[in-house]
Amino acid sequence: MSELKTKEEELISLQDKLKSVESEVRKQIIGQQKVLDELLTSMLAGGHALIEGVPGLAKTLLINSIAQAMDLKFKRIQFTPDLMPSDIIGTEVLDEDQETGKKIFKFLPGPIFANIILADEINRTPPKTQAALLEAMQEKMITYAGKDHVFDRPFFILATQNPIEQAGTFPLPEAQLDRFLVKVNIDYPTELEEEQVLKMTTGTHADKISPVCTAEEFLTAQNNVKEVFIDDTLITEVNKLIRSTRPDKNNNSETSKYLRFGAGPRAGQALIMTAKARAFKSGRLAVTPEDLKAMTPAVLRHRLLLSYKAEAENVNIEELIEKSVKEIGW
């Protein structure tokens, strides 16, 4: 009985820590509640997030605020057309051993060696440099000159990108898009929220963010997320949803005919893990259909590619995802 009580107390404490993180971030960020929820849910599930929105919507401030509230090492990489892979992962330099006097190669870590990496405007850089992130995102380590360099945990890449239609952008390849657990869309604030932003950012007073959660506590929360229960019936429905997005002559789904490229198995894993994280964050230890429904757009919107038929009929990704969810019955 005492062990159960201790476990329950630990879970309540961890959930309170997450609420405190949100409260601290709110000192700097006005509105954007859904964006904050989806980012923290993605991090709890142990995945990376892609954030899309026009410049000037406080994407950088939001991510930096999360890092401060969680007392995590934060690095920002500004992606530009001339950025090289070595500018991200690091490089080797010729150094002299102080004891022997011999010349040796020494690895100098790049900015990717941190807990939270802000890959700012990731689609401003060519594919060669974007590809440098692939191993880091999937393996949480890099290999340079035959040696493995493992990152500290937790490790997240939170990347921002400008809308694809803007000039000077390089669309991310499907293989890299699939490495992002979720894609979060950030929009303009409401009129009232924007007025609050203007008041808060043009005066002399600014609330400082205090660290309220350690790396170890967040890693413990991540491990507890994996233990959240999901019924086999819901797993079957997740599988059905993901498979319904794939263009196939045997696929009777209404949505698949509007898609050139559907979601792979990693999408199903992402949906289950983010639903578990959402349930845990809400103080529950079992996934509900509402958790799955809430996380489906963020999990699928960057994994589906519209067909020419969809573009001709002005059908967008969000509408297709909504139809797919309704077909499942969530």
XYZ file of C-alpha atoms in Angstrom:
330
model
C 0.000 0.000 0.000
C 2.824 2.397 0.917
C 4.606 1.684 -2.408
C 1.435 2.541 -4.333
C 1.049 5.736 -2.359
C 4.675 6.682 -3.007
C 4.196 6.098 -6.740
C 1.000 8.155 -6.773
C 2.731 10.979 -4.904
C 5.592 10.913 -7.414
C 3.178 11.161 -10.345
C 1.292 14.054 -8.753
C 4.591 15.832 -8.055
C 5.742 15.409 -11.665
C 2.428 16.657 -13.035
C 2.641 19.682 -10.720
C 6.134 20.365 -12.073
C 4.756 20.440 -15.613
C 2.048 22.892 -14.568
C 4.734 25.069 -12.979
C 6.712 25.052 -16.233
C 3.634 26.346 -18.064
C 3.109 29.047 -15.435
C 6.694 30.253 -15.771
C 6.514 30.347 -19.573
C 3.323 32.410 -19.273
C 5.412 35.204 -17.712
C 6.858 35.844 -21.177
C 4.279 34.407 -23.580
C 0.759 35.777 -24.079
C -1.829 33.406 -25.591
C -0.713 30.520 -27.867
C -2.016 27.985 -25.330
C -2.489 25.246 -27.935
C 1.038 25.775 -29.265
C 2.514 25.505 -25.770
C 0.445 22.400 -25.003
C 1.543 20.637 -28.185
C 5.216 21.533 -27.672
C 5.316 20.272 -24.076
C 3.376 17.153 -25.090
C 5.895 16.443 -27.843
C 8.807 16.876 -25.437
C 7.148 14.624 -22.857
C 6.772 11.976 -25.562
C 10.499 12.298 -26.260
C 10.243 13.724 -29.761
C 11.254 16.731 -31.823
C 8.846 19.421 -33.015
C 8.566 21.510 -36.151
C 6.945 24.928 -35.685
C 5.620 26.799 -38.697
C 4.565 30.423 -38.742
C 5.448 33.794 -40.205
C 8.290 35.790 -38.585
C 7.570 37.831 -35.474
C 5.239 35.483 -33.577
C 7.629 34.887 -30.628
C 8.658 31.365 -31.658
C 12.227 31.903 -30.432
C 11.075 33.491 -27.175
C 8.673 30.614 -26.531
C 11.343 27.929 -26.918
C 13.906 29.874 -24.896
C 11.327 30.351 -22.133
C 10.671 26.592 -21.971
C 14.413 25.947 -21.683
C 14.735 28.477 -18.844
C 11.765 27.074 -16.929
C 13.235 23.558 -17.176
C 16.821 24.671 -16.435
C 18.093 23.063 -19.638
C 21.068 24.066 -21.767
C 19.748 26.028 -24.744
C 21.424 26.762 -28.075
C 20.074 28.619 -31.089
C 21.243 27.889 -34.629
C 20.262 30.422 -37.271
C 19.894 28.523 -40.535
C 21.080 30.465 -43.583
C 21.794 29.518 -47.224
C 25.566 29.384 -46.544
C 25.401 27.310 -43.333
C 27.590 24.173 -43.472
C 27.070 20.831 -41.633
C 30.229 21.463 -39.575
C 28.658 24.707 -38.313
C 26.031 22.505 -36.631
C 27.743 19.329 -35.460
C 31.271 20.657 -34.916
C 34.665 19.986 -36.465
C 38.154 18.688 -35.733
C 41.098 21.041 -35.276
C 44.796 20.327 -35.034
C 45.945 20.788 -31.451
C 49.143 20.208 -29.493
C 49.278 17.778 -26.559
C 50.674 19.809 -23.635
C 52.462 16.786 -22.127
C 54.023 15.129 -25.171
C 54.147 18.053 -27.588
C 52.612 15.878 -30.301
C 50.109 17.232 -32.756
C 46.682 15.666 -32.349
C 43.232 16.210 -33.809
C 40.716 17.472 -31.264
C 36.956 17.515 -31.781
C 35.289 20.855 -31.086
C 31.548 20.277 -30.455
C 29.112 22.428 -32.394
C 25.991 24.148 -31.041
C 23.972 20.935 -31.401
C 25.517 19.756 -28.121
C 22.824 21.091 -25.804
C 19.498 19.933 -24.325
C 17.190 22.124 -26.389
C 18.250 23.186 -29.868
C 16.358 25.931 -31.643
C 16.873 25.300 -35.350
C 15.664 28.702 -36.467
C 14.253 28.982 -40.002
C 15.450 25.479 -40.844
C 14.068 25.689 -44.375
C 16.327 28.650 -45.219
C 19.302 26.301 -45.623
C 19.977 23.838 -48.485
C 19.203 20.091 -48.165
C 22.878 19.158 -47.582
C 22.919 21.017 -44.285
C 19.389 19.936 -43.345
C 20.545 16.331 -43.730
C 23.214 16.885 -41.066
C 20.411 16.857 -38.509
C 19.039 13.448 -39.548
C 21.363 11.235 -37.487
C 21.254 13.643 -34.554
C 17.455 13.654 -34.484
C 17.037 9.904 -34.772
C 20.029 8.529 -32.844
C 20.554 11.466 -30.427
C 24.251 11.298 -31.238
C 26.597 12.078 -34.115
C 29.497 10.193 -35.654
C 32.513 12.247 -36.661
C 35.798 10.785 -37.940
C 34.672 7.328 -36.854
C 33.935 8.335 -33.259
C 30.505 8.494 -31.631
C 29.562 11.613 -29.691
C 26.445 11.127 -27.569
C 24.263 14.074 -26.544
C 23.159 14.812 -22.999
C 19.558 13.899 -22.168
C 16.948 15.177 -22.518
C 17.634 16.231 -26.097
C 15.169 18.062 -28.315
C 15.362 19.814 -31.650
C 12.615 22.404 -31.899
C 12.792 23.748 -35.425
C 11.000 26.755 -36.843
C 10.235 27.228 -40.504
C 8.636 29.916 -42.600
C 5.615 28.987 -44.709
C 6.836 27.121 -47.809
C 5.321 29.714 -50.124
C 7.782 32.362 -48.940
C 10.748 33.212 -51.162
C 14.136 31.680 -50.395
C 12.917 28.504 -48.723
C 13.992 24.906 -49.315
C 11.221 22.398 -48.503
C 12.362 19.744 -46.026
C 12.671 16.225 -47.509
C 10.037 13.680 -46.439
C 12.647 11.590 -44.586
C 13.512 14.517 -42.337
C 9.923 15.668 -41.872
C 9.084 12.187 -40.578
C 11.721 12.576 -37.845
C 9.666 15.360 -36.289
C 7.151 13.896 -33.878
C 4.725 16.777 -34.434
C 4.281 19.863 -36.558
C 2.834 22.823 -34.685
C 1.193 25.704 -36.533
C 1.466 29.079 -34.846
C -0.880 31.877 -35.908
C -1.346 35.556 -35.151
C -2.602 36.392 -31.636
C -6.128 37.592 -31.031
C -6.759 41.338 -30.834
C -6.836 41.285 -27.016
C -3.706 39.112 -26.787
C -1.818 41.370 -29.188
C -2.737 44.419 -27.104
C -1.367 42.644 -24.002
C 1.834 41.841 -25.899
C 2.269 45.504 -26.821
C 1.829 46.582 -23.194
C 4.199 43.938 -21.834
C 7.016 44.382 -24.343
C 7.231 48.180 -24.543
C 7.579 48.964 -20.853
C 10.410 48.668 -18.319
C 9.014 45.786 -16.248
C 9.614 42.210 -17.329
C 9.016 39.105 -15.215
C 11.983 36.777 -15.061
C 11.514 33.052 -15.571
C 12.660 30.813 -12.729
C 13.747 27.170 -13.221
C 11.060 24.949 -11.693
C 11.917 21.537 -13.155
C 15.261 19.743 -13.467
C 16.478 17.580 -16.338
C 16.291 14.511 -14.097
C 12.681 15.239 -13.132
C 11.686 15.682 -16.766
C 13.401 12.417 -17.739
C 11.469 10.684 -14.953
C 8.240 12.160 -16.312
C 9.133 10.854 -19.798
C 9.645 7.347 -18.404
C 6.257 7.497 -16.663
C 4.574 8.532 -19.923
C 5.577 5.189 -21.437
C 3.621 3.426 -18.684
C 0.338 5.187 -19.500
C -2.235 2.579 -20.538
C -3.840 2.420 -23.987
C -6.502 -0.140 -24.836
C -5.902 -2.558 -27.713
C -9.100 -1.299 -29.368
C -7.621 2.190 -29.606
C -4.347 0.825 -31.013
C -6.370 -0.934 -33.722
C -8.150 2.328 -34.516
C -4.826 4.199 -34.697
C -3.531 1.607 -37.144
C -6.691 1.917 -39.228
C -6.387 5.712 -39.283
C -2.761 5.708 -40.413
C -3.352 3.102 -43.125
C -6.369 5.047 -44.425
C -4.048 7.887 -45.496
C -2.073 5.755 -47.965
C -2.979 6.047 -51.656
C -3.789 2.491 -52.718
C -6.264 0.942 -55.124
C -7.555 -1.249 -52.292
C -7.968 1.690 -49.919
C -11.633 2.703 -49.683
C -10.980 5.774 -47.533
C -12.453 9.046 -48.844
C -9.297 10.929 -47.880
C -6.679 8.750 -49.612
C -7.798 9.816 -53.110
C -6.618 13.351 -52.310
C -3.131 12.243 -51.239
C 0.038 11.482 -53.170
C 1.903 10.336 -50.084
C 0.488 8.927 -46.840
C 1.753 8.387 -43.309
C 4.140 5.547 -42.424
C 4.333 3.357 -39.307
C 6.288 6.041 -37.434
C 3.144 8.196 -37.531
C 1.194 5.569 -35.574
C 3.949 5.387 -32.973
C 3.980 9.176 -32.722
C 0.213 9.376 -32.287
C 0.171 6.803 -29.487
C 3.103 8.384 -27.643
C 1.764 11.941 -27.882
C -1.680 10.738 -26.731
C -0.018 9.068 -23.740
C 1.899 12.272 -22.985
C -1.287 14.342 -23.230
C -3.090 11.988 -20.861
C -0.212 12.095 -18.352
C -0.003 15.886 -18.555
C -3.751 16.032 -17.825
C -3.349 13.863 -14.727
C -4.633 10.615 -16.246
C -2.932 7.241 -16.621
C -5.016 5.935 -19.532
C -5.425 7.217 -23.101
C -8.897 8.264 -24.271
C -10.188 8.760 -27.840
C -10.165 12.501 -27.089
C -6.372 12.375 -26.527
C -5.884 10.686 -29.898
C -8.259 13.070 -31.653
C -6.527 16.129 -30.170
C -3.041 15.032 -31.257
C -3.884 13.680 -34.736
C -3.517 17.015 -36.636
C -0.101 17.761 -35.123
C 1.127 14.232 -35.866
C -0.189 13.957 -39.431
C -0.100 17.418 -41.037
C 3.589 17.184 -42.046
C 3.433 13.525 -43.051
C 0.800 13.815 -45.782
C 1.377 15.109 -49.302
C -1.591 16.448 -51.253
C -2.374 15.187 -54.748
C -3.025 17.421 -57.745
C -6.710 16.556 -57.384
C -6.753 18.065 -53.876
C -5.026 21.223 -55.078
C -7.474 21.544 -57.990
C -10.444 21.211 -55.633
C -8.917 23.493 -52.960
C -8.865 20.726 -50.345
C -6.313 21.312 -47.577
C -4.510 19.003 -45.158
C -6.474 20.084 -42.087
C -9.788 19.205 -43.778
C -8.515 15.784 -44.796
C -7.283 15.008 -41.296
C -10.655 16.033 -39.859
C -12.420 13.695 -42.320
C -10.071 10.830 -41.419
C -10.769 11.284 -37.706
C -14.515 11.268 -38.347
C -14.194 8.057 -40.363
C -12.610 6.398 -37.313
C -15.360 7.716 -35.046
C -13.318 9.708 -32.523
